[in-house]
C-alpha cells in the first residue's frame, strides 16, 4: 500500500493515479486491428489445411484394363505381372510426393510390377510442354512406360481426374485398386493407399480397394 508522508509520525494513503499520472492506455483502434489480423491469419491457416486435405475428383475405373488385351486373350506365360498406372500432371508439385510414395511401394514388392505413367498435356500444345522436373523423374522407374496423354483422355478412361491417381491391374488385367497413395497434398508417409496395394500384390487381403486422391486436377 502506498503512503504519503505529512507530519512526523503520521501517514496518509496516496492515490495510485497521482503516483503514475501519465500511464498510457492502448487506443481501442489497435485492439480492433489486432483482432482483424488474428482472424485473417486464422482464416489463411484453416484455408491451407482445407486445401491440403480436400481430395480431387475421381470416378470408377473399368473392371478390365483397356490398356491391354482381355484376360481370355492372354497367354498363360504372359499373365504374371501386375501393372500400376499413374496419372501425372507435369506441372503439379504435389505429384512429387506421389512418385516418392510409388517408389516406396515398389521397394516393398517383388519385381513383377510394371508401371505406366499417363503424362497429361493440354490439347494442341507443343510436345516440350511436358518437360520438367516431374517428367524427368519418371525414367528413373524400372519397368516403366511413359505415355503422353493429350487432354487427359486416357486417364479419364480409367476414372482418373487428379494427378497422382493410380489404378492397379492384376496379371489378368482386372482392376483391383484405384485411388491415391498420399494422405494429403504433397505429404509423404505411411498411408492406406500404399499399404493396400502392397498387401494386394503380395497376395494378402488389403484393408481398402479405393482411397481419396490429393493433387492437381487434370
Short mmCIF file of C-alpha atoms in Angstrom, two decimals:
data_model
loop_
_atom_site.label_atom_id
_atom_site.label_comp_id
_atom_site.label_asym_id
_atom_site.label_seq_id
_atom_site.Cartn_x
_atom_site.Cartn_y
_atom_site.Cartn_z
CA UNK A 1 0.00 0.00 0.00
CA UNK A 2 1.25 3.50 -0.81
CA UNK A 3 1.52 6.22 1.81
CA UNK A 4 2.12 9.95 1.64
CA UNK A 5 4.28 11.38 4.40
CA UNK A 6 2.89 14.51 6.09
CA UNK A 7 3.64 15.45 9.66
CA UNK A 8 6.14 13.37 11.57
CA UNK A 9 4.55 10.24 12.95
CA UNK A 10 1.52 10.35 10.64
CA UNK A 11 0.75 8.74 7.28
CA UNK A 12 -1.89 9.30 4.63
CA UNK A 13 -2.92 6.85 1.89
CA UNK A 14 -1.81 8.08 -1.54
CA UNK A 15 -3.94 7.92 -4.66
CA UNK A 16 -2.28 5.49 -7.19
CA UNK A 17 -3.34 7.76 -10.05
CA UNK A 18 -1.28 10.53 -8.52
CA UNK A 19 1.79 8.24 -8.36
CA UNK A 20 1.61 7.34 -12.10
CA UNK A 21 -0.35 10.20 -13.57
CA UNK A 22 0.99 9.67 -17.14
CA UNK A 23 0.13 5.96 -17.64
CA UNK A 24 -0.88 5.50 -21.31
CA UNK A 25 -3.80 3.37 -22.44
CA UNK A 26 -3.73 1.34 -25.68
CA UNK A 27 -6.04 3.01 -28.19
CA UNK A 28 -9.16 0.92 -28.97
CA UNK A 29 -8.34 1.04 -32.69
CA UNK A 30 -5.19 -1.03 -32.08
CA UNK A 31 -7.27 -3.71 -30.38
CA UNK A 32 -9.52 -3.83 -33.44
CA UNK A 33 -6.55 -4.06 -35.81
CA UNK A 34 -5.04 -6.92 -33.76
CA UNK A 35 -8.34 -8.83 -33.82
CA UNK A 36 -8.68 -8.37 -37.60
CA UNK A 37 -5.13 -9.62 -38.22
CA UNK A 38 -5.68 -12.62 -35.94
CA UNK A 39 -8.85 -13.51 -37.87
CA UNK A 40 -7.05 -13.17 -41.21
CA UNK A 41 -4.15 -15.38 -40.10
CA UNK A 42 -6.52 -17.99 -38.66
CA UNK A 43 -8.53 -17.95 -41.88
CA UNK A 44 -5.41 -18.46 -44.01
CA UNK A 45 -4.26 -21.28 -41.74
CA UNK A 46 -7.53 -23.17 -41.99
CA UNK A 47 -7.75 -22.47 -45.73
CA UNK A 48 -4.35 -24.12 -46.22
CA UNK A 49 -5.44 -27.11 -44.18
CA UNK A 50 -8.64 -27.41 -46.20
CA UNK A 51 -6.72 -27.09 -49.47
CA UNK A 52 -4.24 -29.80 -48.49
CA UNK A 53 -6.83 -32.26 -47.21
CA UNK A 54 -9.57 -31.84 -49.82
CA UNK A 55 -9.39 -34.72 -52.31
CA UNK A 56 -9.55 -34.20 -56.05
CA UNK A 57 -12.29 -35.61 -58.28
CA UNK A 58 -12.30 -39.21 -59.44
CA UNK A 59 -14.67 -41.77 -60.85
CA UNK A 60 -14.91 -45.54 -61.05
CA UNK A 61 -12.45 -47.22 -63.40
CA UNK A 62 -13.49 -50.01 -65.78
CA UNK A 63 -13.40 -53.51 -64.33
CA UNK A 64 -10.93 -54.60 -67.00
CA UNK A 65 -7.89 -52.74 -68.26
CA UNK A 66 -8.46 -51.05 -71.64
CA UNK A 67 -4.68 -50.77 -72.00
CA UNK A 68 -4.10 -54.48 -72.61
CA UNK A 69 -5.87 -57.49 -74.16
CA UNK A 70 -8.74 -59.11 -72.33
CA UNK A 71 -7.75 -61.84 -69.90
CA UNK A 72 -9.04 -64.56 -72.20
CA UNK A 73 -6.64 -63.44 -74.92
CA UNK A 74 -3.56 -63.52 -72.70
CA UNK A 75 -1.12 -66.34 -72.92
CA UNK A 76 -0.73 -68.02 -69.54
CA UNK A 77 3.02 -67.40 -69.59
CA UNK A 78 2.41 -63.65 -70.02
CA UNK A 79 -0.10 -63.34 -67.20
CA UNK A 80 2.48 -62.87 -64.47
CA UNK A 81 2.87 -59.13 -63.97
CA UNK A 82 0.87 -56.56 -62.07
CA UNK A 83 0.54 -53.09 -63.55
CA UNK A 84 0.33 -49.80 -61.70
CA UNK A 85 -0.93 -46.93 -63.83
CA UNK A 86 -0.46 -43.38 -62.55
CA UNK A 87 -1.87 -40.13 -63.95
CA UNK A 88 0.78 -37.41 -63.90
CA UNK A 89 0.38 -33.66 -64.36
CA UNK A 90 3.94 -32.49 -65.11
CA UNK A 91 3.28 -29.05 -63.59
CA UNK A 92 1.83 -30.33 -60.31
CA UNK A 93 4.36 -30.10 -57.50
CA UNK A 94 2.16 -32.33 -55.31
CA UNK A 95 2.87 -35.23 -57.69
CA UNK A 96 6.46 -35.41 -56.44
CA UNK A 97 5.16 -36.84 -53.16
CA UNK A 98 3.07 -39.40 -55.06
CA UNK A 99 6.14 -40.51 -57.04
CA UNK A 100 8.14 -40.89 -53.84
CA UNK A 101 5.38 -42.99 -52.36
CA UNK A 102 5.23 -45.11 -55.52
CA UNK A 103 8.97 -45.70 -55.26
CA UNK A 104 8.50 -46.76 -51.64
CA UNK A 105 5.71 -49.10 -52.68
CA UNK A 106 7.83 -50.76 -55.38
CA UNK A 107 10.60 -51.37 -52.84
CA UNK A 108 8.14 -53.45 -50.77
CA UNK A 109 7.05 -55.83 -53.54
CA UNK A 110 8.76 -58.21 -55.94
CA UNK A 111 9.94 -57.24 -59.40
CA UNK A 112 6.78 -58.48 -61.10
CA UNK A 113 5.25 -54.97 -61.25
CA UNK A 114 5.15 -52.76 -64.32
CA UNK A 115 4.44 -49.03 -64.16
CA UNK A 116 2.69 -46.93 -66.75
CA UNK A 117 2.68 -43.14 -66.47
CA UNK A 118 -0.01 -41.21 -68.32
CA UNK A 119 1.53 -37.75 -68.62
CA UNK A 120 -1.11 -35.08 -69.10
CA UNK A 121 -0.72 -32.24 -71.57
CA UNK A 122 -3.35 -29.83 -72.91
CA UNK A 123 -4.66 -30.42 -76.43
CA UNK A 124 -2.62 -28.96 -79.28
CA UNK A 125 0.35 -27.97 -77.14
CA UNK A 126 4.00 -28.25 -78.03
CA UNK A 127 5.46 -31.69 -77.14
CA UNK A 128 8.02 -29.97 -74.92
CA UNK A 129 5.20 -28.75 -72.65
CA UNK A 130 5.51 -31.90 -70.55
CA UNK A 131 9.24 -31.49 -69.95
CA UNK A 132 10.35 -30.63 -66.44
CA UNK A 133 11.44 -31.96 -63.08
CA UNK A 134 8.41 -34.22 -62.60
CA UNK A 135 8.62 -35.85 -66.04
CA UNK A 136 12.38 -36.36 -65.82
CA UNK A 137 11.86 -38.47 -62.69
CA UNK A 138 9.63 -40.97 -64.48
CA UNK A 139 12.51 -42.52 -66.39
CA UNK A 140 14.11 -43.48 -63.07
CA UNK A 141 11.44 -46.13 -62.50
CA UNK A 142 12.41 -49.56 -63.81
CA UNK A 143 9.99 -51.48 -66.00
CA UNK A 144 8.01 -48.33 -66.73
CA UNK A 145 6.25 -46.90 -69.76
CA UNK A 146 5.83 -43.15 -70.22
CA UNK A 147 2.81 -42.26 -72.34
CA UNK A 148 1.82 -38.74 -73.37
CA UNK A 149 -1.86 -38.24 -72.60
CA UNK A 150 -3.40 -35.43 -74.62
CA UNK A 151 -6.13 -33.62 -72.67
CA UNK A 152 -6.03 -36.44 -70.10
CA UNK A 153 -8.27 -38.67 -72.22
CA UNK A 154 -6.53 -41.96 -71.38
CA UNK A 155 -6.56 -41.10 -67.67
CA UNK A 156 -10.26 -40.23 -67.71
CA UNK A 157 -10.98 -43.55 -69.40
CA UNK A 158 -9.56 -45.13 -66.25
CA UNK A 159 -11.56 -42.85 -63.94
CA UNK A 160 -8.53 -40.70 -63.07
CA UNK A 161 -9.14 -36.95 -63.00
CA UNK A 162 -6.47 -35.91 -60.50
CA UNK A 163 -2.69 -36.04 -60.78
CA UNK A 164 -1.20 -38.78 -58.62
CA UNK A 165 -4.18 -41.10 -59.02
CA UNK A 166 -3.33 -44.75 -59.58
CA UNK A 167 -5.18 -47.77 -60.88
CA UNK A 168 -3.80 -51.25 -60.18
CA UNK A 169 -4.45 -54.17 -62.52
CA UNK A 170 -3.69 -57.77 -61.63
CA UNK A 171 -1.87 -60.11 -64.05
CA UNK A 172 -5.17 -60.86 -65.81
CA UNK A 173 -5.95 -57.19 -66.41
CA UNK A 174 -8.63 -57.00 -63.72
CA UNK A 175 -8.93 -53.74 -61.77
CA UNK A 176 -8.04 -54.36 -58.13
CA UNK A 177 -7.41 -50.89 -56.69
CA UNK A 178 -7.90 -47.23 -57.59
CA UNK A 179 -7.17 -44.03 -55.70
CA UNK A 180 -4.30 -42.03 -54.21
CA UNK A 181 -1.13 -43.00 -52.36
CA UNK A 182 -0.63 -39.91 -50.17
CA UNK A 183 -2.58 -38.79 -47.10
CA UNK A 184 -2.82 -35.17 -48.30
CA UNK A 185 -1.33 -32.81 -50.87
CA UNK A 186 2.44 -33.06 -51.11
CA UNK A 187 2.59 -35.16 -47.92
CA UNK A 188 4.72 -38.29 -47.69
CA UNK A 189 4.44 -41.01 -45.09
CA UNK A 190 2.66 -44.22 -44.25
CA UNK A 191 -0.79 -44.33 -45.80
CA UNK A 192 -3.55 -46.81 -46.54
CA UNK A 193 -3.10 -46.50 -50.31
CA UNK A 194 0.48 -47.79 -50.36
CA UNK A 195 -0.29 -50.32 -47.64
CA UNK A 196 -3.31 -51.71 -49.51
CA UNK A 197 -1.54 -52.04 -52.85
CA UNK A 198 1.49 -53.67 -51.23
CA UNK A 199 -0.68 -56.25 -49.48
CA UNK A 200 -2.70 -56.84 -52.63
CA UNK A 201 0.35 -57.60 -54.80
CA UNK A 202 1.75 -59.88 -52.10
CA UNK A 203 -1.42 -61.96 -52.09
CA UNK A 204 -2.87 -60.60 -48.87
CA UNK A 205 -6.28 -59.07 -48.23
CA UNK A 206 -5.96 -55.27 -48.29
CA UNK A 207 -7.92 -53.03 -45.91
CA UNK A 208 -9.19 -50.85 -48.79
CA UNK A 209 -9.67 -51.07 -52.54
CA UNK A 210 -10.04 -47.32 -53.07
CA UNK A 211 -8.66 -44.17 -51.41
CA UNK A 212 -9.03 -40.41 -51.98
CA UNK A 213 -6.58 -38.68 -54.34
CA UNK A 214 -4.79 -35.45 -53.44
CA UNK A 215 -3.27 -33.44 -56.27
CA UNK A 216 -3.89 -31.07 -59.15
CA UNK A 217 -6.86 -31.63 -61.41
CA UNK A 218 -6.02 -32.91 -64.88
#
